[in-house]
Coordinates of C-alpha atoms and ligand atoms in Angstrom, one line a residue:
X104 CA 1.0 -89.0 -0.5
X105 CA -0.5 -91.7 -2.7
X106 CA 1.2 -92.1 -6.1
X107 CA -2.2 -91.3 -7.7
X108 CA -2.8 -87.6 -7.8
X109 CA -3.1 -84.7 -10.2
X110 CA -1.0 -81.6 -10.2
X111 CA -2.4 -78.2 -11.2
X112 CA -0.1 -75.6 -12.5
X113 CA -1.2 -71.9 -12.2
X114 CA 0.9 -68.8 -12.6
X115 CA -1.0 -65.6 -13.3
X116 CA -4.1 -63.7 -12.3
X117 CA -6.5 -65.2 -14.9
X118 CA -5.5 -68.8 -14.0
X119 CA -6.9 -68.6 -10.5
X120 CA -10.6 -68.2 -11.2
X121 CA -10.3 -70.9 -13.8
X122 CA -8.6 -73.4 -11.5
X123 CA -10.8 -72.9 -8.4
X124 CA -13.9 -74.8 -9.7
X125 CA -11.8 -77.6 -11.0
X126 CA -9.9 -78.0 -7.7
X127 CA -13.2 -78.0 -5.8
X128 CA -14.9 -80.5 -8.0
X129 CA -12.0 -82.9 -8.0
X130 CA -11.9 -82.7 -4.2
X131 CA -15.6 -83.6 -4.1
X132 CA -14.7 -86.8 -6.0
X133 CA -11.9 -87.5 -3.4
X134 CA -9.1 -87.1 -5.9
X135 CA -5.8 -86.0 -4.4
X136 CA -4.2 -82.9 -5.8
X137 CA -1.1 -80.8 -5.7
X138 CA -1.2 -77.1 -6.6
X139 CA 1.9 -75.5 -8.0
X140 CA 2.1 -71.8 -8.5
X141 CA 4.9 -70.8 -10.8
X142 CA 5.0 -67.3 -9.3
X143 CA 4.8 -65.7 -12.7
X144 CA 2.5 -63.2 -11.0
X145 CA 3.6 -62.3 -7.4
X146 CA 2.1 -59.0 -6.2
X147 CA -0.6 -59.6 -3.7
X148 CA -3.3 -58.0 -5.9
X149 CA -2.2 -60.1 -8.9
X150 CA -1.9 -63.4 -7.0
X151 CA -2.5 -64.1 -3.3
X152 CA -5.7 -62.1 -2.9
X153 CA -7.3 -64.5 -5.3
X154 CA -6.4 -67.5 -3.1
X155 CA -8.0 -65.7 -0.1
X156 CA -11.1 -64.3 -1.8
X157 CA -11.8 -67.5 -3.9
X158 CA -10.9 -69.7 -0.9
X159 CA -8.4 -71.7 -2.9
X160 CA -6.0 -74.0 -1.2
X161 CA -2.6 -72.4 -0.7
X162 CA -0.1 -73.7 -3.3
X163 CA 2.0 -76.7 -2.2
X164 CA 4.9 -74.9 -3.9
X165 CA 5.5 -71.4 -5.2
X166 CA 8.3 -71.7 -7.7
X167 CA 9.1 -67.9 -7.6
X168 CA 9.6 -67.7 -11.3
X169 CA 8.8 -64.0 -11.5
X170 CA 9.1 -61.6 -14.5
X171 CA 11.4 -61.8 -17.5
X172 CA 11.6 -62.0 -21.2
X173 CA 9.5 -64.8 -22.8
X174 CA 12.3 -67.3 -23.2
X175 CA 13.8 -66.5 -19.8
X176 CA 10.5 -66.7 -17.9
X177 CA 9.3 -69.9 -19.7
X178 CA 12.7 -71.6 -19.3
X179 CA 12.8 -70.8 -15.6
X180 CA 9.4 -72.3 -15.1
X181 CA 10.3 -75.4 -17.1
X182 CA 13.4 -76.0 -15.0
X183 CA 11.6 -75.8 -11.7
X184 CA 8.5 -77.6 -13.0
X185 CA 10.7 -80.5 -14.1
X186 CA 12.2 -80.8 -10.7
X187 CA 8.7 -80.6 -9.2
X188 CA 7.2 -83.3 -11.5
X189 CA 10.3 -85.6 -11.0
X190 CA 10.1 -85.2 -7.2
X191 CA 6.3 -85.6 -7.1
X192 CA 5.2 -87.5 -10.2
X193 CA 1.6 -86.8 -10.9
X194 CA -0.8 -89.0 -12.9
X195 CA -2.0 -85.9 -14.8
X196 CA -0.9 -82.2 -15.1
X197 CA -3.7 -79.7 -15.4
X198 CA -2.9 -76.4 -17.1
X199 CA -5.1 -73.3 -17.6
X200 CA -5.5 -70.7 -20.3
X201 CA -2.6 -69.4 -22.4
X202 CA 0.2 -67.9 -20.3
X203 CA 3.8 -68.7 -20.4
X204 CA 3.5 -70.9 -17.3
X205 CA 0.8 -73.0 -19.2
X206 CA 3.1 -73.8 -22.1
X207 CA 6.1 -74.4 -19.8
X208 CA 4.2 -77.0 -17.7
X209 CA 2.8 -78.7 -20.9
X210 CA 6.2 -79.1 -22.5
X211 CA 7.8 -80.5 -19.3
X212 CA 5.0 -82.9 -18.6
X213 CA 4.8 -84.1 -22.2
X214 CA 8.6 -84.9 -22.2
X215 CA 8.2 -86.8 -19.0
X216 CA 5.3 -88.7 -20.5
X217 CA 2.8 -87.4 -18.0
X218 CA -0.6 -86.7 -19.6
X219 CA -1.7 -83.1 -19.8
X220 CA -5.2 -81.7 -19.4
X221 CA -5.7 -78.2 -20.9
X222 CA -8.6 -76.1 -19.5
X223 CA -9.7 -73.5 -22.1
X224 CA -8.3 -75.4 -25.1
X225 CA -8.9 -74.5 -28.7
X226 CA -9.3 -70.7 -28.4
X227 CA -7.7 -69.0 -31.4
X228 CA -7.1 -65.4 -32.3
X229 CA -5.2 -66.5 -35.5
X230 CA -2.7 -63.8 -34.6
X231 CA 0.8 -65.2 -33.9
X232 CA 2.1 -61.8 -32.9
X233 CA 0.1 -62.4 -29.7
X234 CA 2.3 -64.4 -27.4
X235 CA -0.7 -66.2 -26.0
X236 CA -1.6 -67.6 -29.4
X237 CA 1.8 -69.4 -29.6
X238 CA 1.2 -70.8 -26.1
X239 CA -2.3 -72.0 -27.0
X240 CA -1.1 -73.8 -30.2
X241 CA 1.7 -75.6 -28.5
X242 CA -0.2 -76.5 -25.4
X243 CA -3.1 -78.0 -27.4
X244 CA -0.8 -80.1 -29.5
X245 CA 0.7 -81.6 -26.3
X246 CA -2.5 -82.1 -24.4
X247 CA -4.3 -85.4 -23.9
X248 CA -7.5 -83.9 -22.5
X249 CA -8.7 -80.7 -24.1
X250 CA -11.5 -78.9 -22.3
X251 CA -13.3 -76.4 -24.6
X252 CA -15.3 -73.5 -23.4
X253 CA -17.1 -72.8 -26.7
X254 CA -18.1 -74.7 -29.9
X255 CA -15.7 -72.6 -32.1
X256 CA -12.8 -74.0 -30.0
X257 CA -13.8 -77.6 -30.9
X258 CA -13.8 -76.7 -34.6
X259 CA -10.3 -75.1 -34.3
X260 CA -8.9 -78.2 -32.7
X261 CA -10.5 -80.5 -35.2
X262 CA -9.0 -78.4 -38.0
X263 CA -5.6 -78.8 -36.4
X264 CA -5.9 -82.6 -36.4
X265 CA -6.7 -83.1 -32.7
X266 CA -8.4 -86.5 -32.2
X267 CA -12.1 -85.8 -31.4
X268 CA -11.9 -88.3 -28.4
X269 CA -9.6 -86.0 -26.6
X270 CA -11.9 -82.9 -26.9
X271 CA -14.6 -82.2 -24.3
X272 CA -17.0 -79.3 -24.4
X273 CA -17.5 -78.5 -20.7
X274 CA -18.4 -74.8 -20.5
X275 CA -16.4 -72.1 -18.7
X276 CA -14.9 -72.5 -15.3
X277 CA -14.1 -68.8 -15.1
X278 CA -17.9 -68.3 -15.2
X279 CA -18.4 -70.9 -12.5
X280 CA -16.3 -68.6 -10.3
X281 CA -18.2 -65.5 -11.3
X282 CA -21.6 -67.0 -10.6
X283 CA -20.4 -68.5 -7.3
X284 CA -19.2 -65.2 -6.1
X285 CA -22.0 -62.9 -7.2
X286 CA -23.4 -62.9 -3.7
X287 CA -20.1 -61.7 -2.3
X288 CA -19.6 -59.1 -5.0
X289 CA -22.4 -56.9 -3.9
X290 CA -20.2 -54.7 -1.8
X291 CA -21.3 -51.2 -1.3
X292 CA -19.5 -48.9 -3.8
X293 CA -18.9 -46.5 -0.9
X294 CA -16.8 -49.1 0.9
X295 CA -14.0 -48.7 -1.7
X296 CA -10.8 -46.9 -0.6
X297 CA -11.2 -44.4 -3.5
X298 CA -14.3 -42.4 -4.5
X299 CA -16.3 -44.5 -7.0
X300 CA -18.4 -42.1 -9.2
X301 CA -22.1 -42.8 -9.3
X302 CA -22.0 -43.5 -13.1
X303 CA -18.7 -44.8 -14.6
X304 CA -16.9 -47.0 -17.1
X305 CA -14.1 -49.3 -16.2
X306 CA -10.9 -49.6 -18.2
X307 CA -8.4 -52.4 -18.0
X308 CA -5.4 -52.6 -20.4
X309 CA -2.4 -54.9 -20.4
X310 CA -1.9 -56.4 -23.8
X311 CA 1.7 -55.8 -25.2
X312 CA 0.0 -54.7 -28.5
X313 CA -1.7 -51.8 -26.6
X314 CA 0.6 -50.8 -23.8
X315 CA 4.1 -51.5 -25.2
X316 CA 3.9 -49.6 -28.4
X317 CA 4.2 -45.9 -27.7
X318 CA 2.2 -44.5 -30.6
X319 CA -0.7 -46.8 -30.1
X320 CA -0.7 -46.2 -26.4
X321 CA -0.8 -42.4 -27.1
X322 CA -3.8 -42.9 -29.3
X323 CA -5.6 -44.9 -26.7
X324 CA -4.8 -42.4 -23.9
X325 CA -6.0 -39.5 -26.0
X326 CA -9.3 -41.4 -26.8
X327 CA -9.7 -42.3 -23.1
X328 CA -9.1 -38.8 -22.0
X329 CA -11.9 -37.7 -24.4
X330 CA -14.2 -40.3 -23.1
X331 CA -13.5 -39.2 -19.5
X332 CA -15.3 -36.0 -20.4
X333 CA -18.4 -38.0 -21.2
X334 CA -18.3 -40.5 -18.3
X335 CA -15.8 -40.9 -15.5
X336 CA -13.4 -43.8 -15.8
X337 CA -12.2 -46.2 -13.1
X338 CA -9.0 -47.7 -14.2
X339 CA -7.5 -50.6 -12.1
X340 CA -4.2 -50.7 -14.0
X341 CA -2.2 -53.8 -14.6
X342 CA 1.5 -53.2 -13.7
X343 CA 2.6 -53.9 -17.2
X344 CA 1.3 -50.8 -18.9
X345 CA 1.2 -48.4 -16.0
X346 CA 4.5 -46.5 -16.5
X347 CA 3.9 -46.0 -20.2
X348 CA 0.3 -44.9 -19.9
X349 CA 1.0 -42.5 -17.0
X350 CA 4.0 -41.0 -18.9
X351 CA 1.6 -40.3 -21.7
X352 CA -0.6 -38.3 -19.4
X353 CA -3.2 -40.9 -18.4
X354 CA -4.6 -40.4 -14.9
X355 CA -4.1 -36.7 -14.7
X356 CA -7.8 -35.7 -15.3
X357 CA -10.0 -35.8 -12.2
X358 CA -12.4 -37.9 -14.2
X359 CA -9.8 -40.7 -14.6
X360 CA -9.5 -42.7 -11.3
X361 CA -6.4 -44.6 -11.9
X362 CA -5.9 -47.2 -9.2
X363 CA -3.8 -50.4 -8.5
X364 CA -5.2 -53.7 -9.7
X365 CA -8.2 -54.7 -7.6
X366 CA -9.0 -57.9 -5.8
X367 CA -11.5 -60.1 -7.6
X368 CA -14.6 -59.3 -5.5
X369 CA -14.0 -55.5 -5.7
X370 CA -13.4 -55.8 -9.5
X371 CA -16.6 -57.9 -10.0
X372 CA -18.6 -55.4 -7.9
X373 CA -17.4 -52.6 -10.1
X374 CA -18.1 -54.5 -13.3
X375 CA -21.6 -55.2 -12.2
X376 CA -22.2 -51.5 -11.6
X377 CA -20.4 -50.2 -14.6
X378 CA -22.1 -48.5 -17.6
X379 CA -19.5 -50.0 -19.9
X380 CA -16.2 -51.8 -19.8
X381 CA -13.3 -50.9 -22.0
X382 CA -10.7 -53.7 -22.0
X383 CA -8.1 -55.9 -23.8
X384 CA -8.5 -58.6 -21.2
X385 CA -9.7 -62.1 -22.3
X386 CA -11.4 -63.0 -19.0
X387 CA -13.2 -59.6 -18.8
X388 CA -14.7 -60.2 -22.3
X389 CA -16.3 -63.3 -20.9
X390 CA -17.4 -62.0 -17.5
X391 CA -19.1 -58.9 -19.0
X392 CA -21.0 -61.3 -21.3
X393 CA -22.6 -63.0 -18.3
X394 CA -23.0 -59.8 -16.4
X395 CA -24.7 -58.2 -19.5
X396 CA -22.4 -55.1 -19.3
X397 CA -21.4 -53.6 -22.6
X398 CA -17.8 -54.5 -23.4
X399 CA -15.6 -52.6 -25.8
X400 CA -12.5 -54.6 -26.6
X401 CA -9.5 -52.6 -27.8
X402 CA -8.2 -55.3 -30.0
X403 CA -8.1 -56.2 -33.7
X404 CA -9.2 -59.7 -33.0
X405 CA -10.5 -61.9 -30.2
X406 CA -9.9 -65.6 -29.5
X407 CA -13.3 -65.4 -27.7
X408 CA -15.8 -64.6 -30.7
X409 CA -18.6 -66.2 -28.7
X410 CA -18.6 -63.1 -26.5
X411 CA -19.6 -61.1 -29.6
X412 CA -22.1 -63.5 -31.1
X413 CA -23.6 -64.4 -27.7
X414 CA -22.6 -61.5 -25.5
X415 CA -22.0 -57.8 -25.1
X416 CA -18.6 -57.6 -26.6
X417 CA -17.5 -55.5 -29.6
X418 CA -14.0 -55.1 -31.1
X419 CA -13.1 -51.5 -31.3
X420 CA -10.2 -49.5 -32.9
X421 CA -8.9 -46.7 -30.8
X422 CA -10.0 -44.3 -33.5
X423 CA -13.6 -45.5 -33.0
X424 CA -13.6 -45.7 -29.2
X425 CA -15.3 -42.4 -28.5
X426 CA -18.1 -43.1 -31.0
X427 CA -18.6 -46.6 -29.6
X428 CA -18.8 -45.3 -26.0
X429 CA -21.4 -42.8 -27.2
X430 CA -23.4 -45.6 -28.7
X431 CA -23.4 -47.4 -25.4
X432 CA -24.4 -44.2 -23.4
X433 CA -27.2 -43.3 -25.8
X434 CA -28.1 -46.6 -27.5
X435 CA -30.5 -49.4 -26.4
X436 CA -29.3 -52.5 -24.7
X437 CA -30.2 -55.8 -26.4
X438 CA -31.4 -58.9 -24.6
X439 CA -28.6 -61.2 -23.6
X440 CA -28.1 -64.7 -25.2
X441 CA -25.7 -66.6 -23.0
X442 CA -23.1 -68.9 -24.5
X443 CA -24.0 -72.6 -24.1
X444 CA -22.8 -74.3 -20.9
X445 CA -21.7 -71.1 -19.2
X446 CA -23.9 -72.2 -16.4
X447 CA -21.7 -72.6 -13.4
X448 CA -21.1 -76.3 -13.8
X449 CA -17.9 -76.5 -15.9
X450 CA -15.7 -77.6 -13.0
X451 CA -17.9 -80.6 -12.3
X452 CA -17.9 -81.6 -16.0
X453 CA -14.1 -81.4 -16.1
X454 CA -13.7 -83.4 -12.9
X455 CA -16.0 -86.1 -14.3
X456 CA -14.0 -86.5 -17.5
X457 CA -10.7 -86.6 -15.5
X458 CA -12.1 -89.3 -13.2
X459 CA -13.2 -91.3 -16.3
X460 CA -9.8 -90.8 -18.0
X461 CA -7.9 -92.0 -14.9
X462 CA -10.2 -94.2 -12.9
X463 CA -7.3 -95.2 -10.7
X464 CA -7.4 -91.7 -9.1
X465 CA -10.6 -92.7 -7.3
X466 CA -10.1 -96.4 -6.9
X467 CA -7.2 -96.0 -4.4
Ligands
UD1_588 C1 0.6 -62.4 -18.5 C2 0.2 -63.3 -19.6 C3 -1.1 -62.8 -20.3 C4 -2.2 -62.6 -19.3 C5 -1.7 -61.7 -18.2 C6 -2.8 -61.6 -17.1 C7 2.1 -64.4 -20.8 C8 2.9 -64.4 -22.0 N1 1.2 -63.3 -20.6 O1 0.9 -61.1 -19.0 O2 -1.5 -63.8 -21.2 O3 -3.3 -62.0 -20.0 O4 -0.5 -62.2 -17.6 O5 -2.7 -60.6 -16.3 O6 2.2 -65.3 -20.0 N2 4.4 -57.5 -13.0 C9 4.4 -57.0 -11.7 N3 3.8 -57.7 -10.7 C10 3.3 -58.9 -10.9 C11 3.4 -59.5 -12.2 C12 3.9 -58.7 -13.3 O7 4.8 -55.8 -11.5 O8 2.8 -59.6 -10.0 C13 4.9 -56.7 -14.1 C14 6.4 -56.9 -14.4 O9 7.0 -55.7 -14.7 C15 6.4 -57.8 -15.6 C16 5.2 -57.4 -16.3 O10 4.2 -57.0 -15.3 O11 7.6 -57.7 -16.3 C17 4.6 -58.4 -17.2 O12 4.3 -59.6 -16.5 P1 4.2 -61.0 -17.2 O13 3.7 -62.1 -16.3 O14 5.5 -61.3 -17.9 O15 3.2 -60.8 -18.4 P2 1.7 -60.1 -18.3 O16 1.8 -58.9 -19.1 O17 1.3 -59.9 -16.8
UDP589 N1 -9.5 -58.9 -12.5 C1 -9.4 -58.6 -11.2 N2 -8.9 -57.3 -10.8 C2 -8.6 -56.4 -11.7 C3 -8.6 -56.8 -13.1 C4 -9.1 -58.0 -13.5 O1 -9.7 -59.4 -10.3 O2 -8.2 -55.3 -11.3 C5 -9.9 -60.3 -12.9 C6 -11.0 -60.4 -13.9 O3 -12.3 -60.3 -13.3 C7 -10.8 -61.7 -14.5 C8 -9.2 -61.8 -14.5 O4 -8.8 -60.9 -13.5 O5 -11.3 -62.8 -13.7 C9 -8.7 -61.5 -15.9 O6 -7.3 -61.3 -15.8 P1 -6.5 -60.5 -16.8 O7 -7.3 -59.5 -17.5 O8 -5.2 -60.1 -16.1 O9 -6.0 -61.6 -17.9 P2 -6.6 -62.2 -19.3 O10 -7.9 -62.7 -19.0 O11 -6.5 -61.1 -20.2 O12 -5.6 -63.3 -19.6

């Protein structure tokens, strides 16, 4: 391999739809790439299915980092990423989002004096109890190229003293993937291996703030069980919260269809057909904005306020959830205003900036 290549580091489910468009656009410019999967997520439905469905290249290495406490998981990723970057020194490391693998790769690359590009820079919930917020702050401070998905992100980075020359407003590669796959996500609802009700709402939950705390989980489960009497719920449940939510009686009602995590195409098919989505996912807030499906986010804050100002998203307390679902069921939908540059071309914009930053990548 030539000495001039970039290395992508991915680790968990939301990374894959963000990385795909960047990998493809860099390939189109003839830039050589390595793809490292830390293995933070490892179940087929949390990881490999995305490579198949999104036609991503298989990783050059899977580091098999797996699950663990924050320090443990991040440290394991750092040790193995350091070996990888020393054995195969890239000209640039590209990291995605806000997971532990993202901050691990940024720390290791920065110490080895390898430039870092952060895709989805500058998002802030201003809530440091959220592990992702810590990852975002550190990653952005260490990055040399900061790719912002929304104007508020640029303002946050400026406030934190990041040099304006490093910040690039490029749009949202996760939306590139959504738009590119809409044709494939028209699967017949009857083809699912569970009975999808004719009218339904989707629920996804995995934030520690919702699924680790028993009393809050109980409040959420009670509200969802009440909502299931109004509209059936389809719940592809992340492994993190599953045991706790089931122990609290979630999934017992015949109106609650609790299933394993779904592959991307099945999940997008369901979102497109859903009357509403109840979630604490970051990516789902963005995708529902573009699909124009009402999104009720079970969180006190969001690092993606553009999905509220320009989308279908609303922040909801568990105590207000039933009333908010009723508003969706009986209210009037408003016309969508889409966030700027969420147009399917973010990957190309990112690749262009990278090629300008490191012209030697394409001169060889
Ligand atoms: C991680 C990210 C979060 C992101 C989410 C996407 C961090 C700090 N958090 O949270 O930002 O929104 O991924 O889904 O990086 N597990 C499995 N199989 C898997 C993966 C995980 O069973 O393939 C279970 C394990 O019990 C594990 C738990 O899920 O302990 C949590 O996994 P982890 O990657 O640590 O955090 P997530 O909650 O998935
Ligand atoms: N997703 C999926 N199957 C599911 C749930 C989510 O394919 O059962 C997709 C979703 O469309 C989005 C991404 O996973 O592209 C979001 O990941 P997640 O909610 O795990 O993480 P977050 O975005 O909150 O970091």
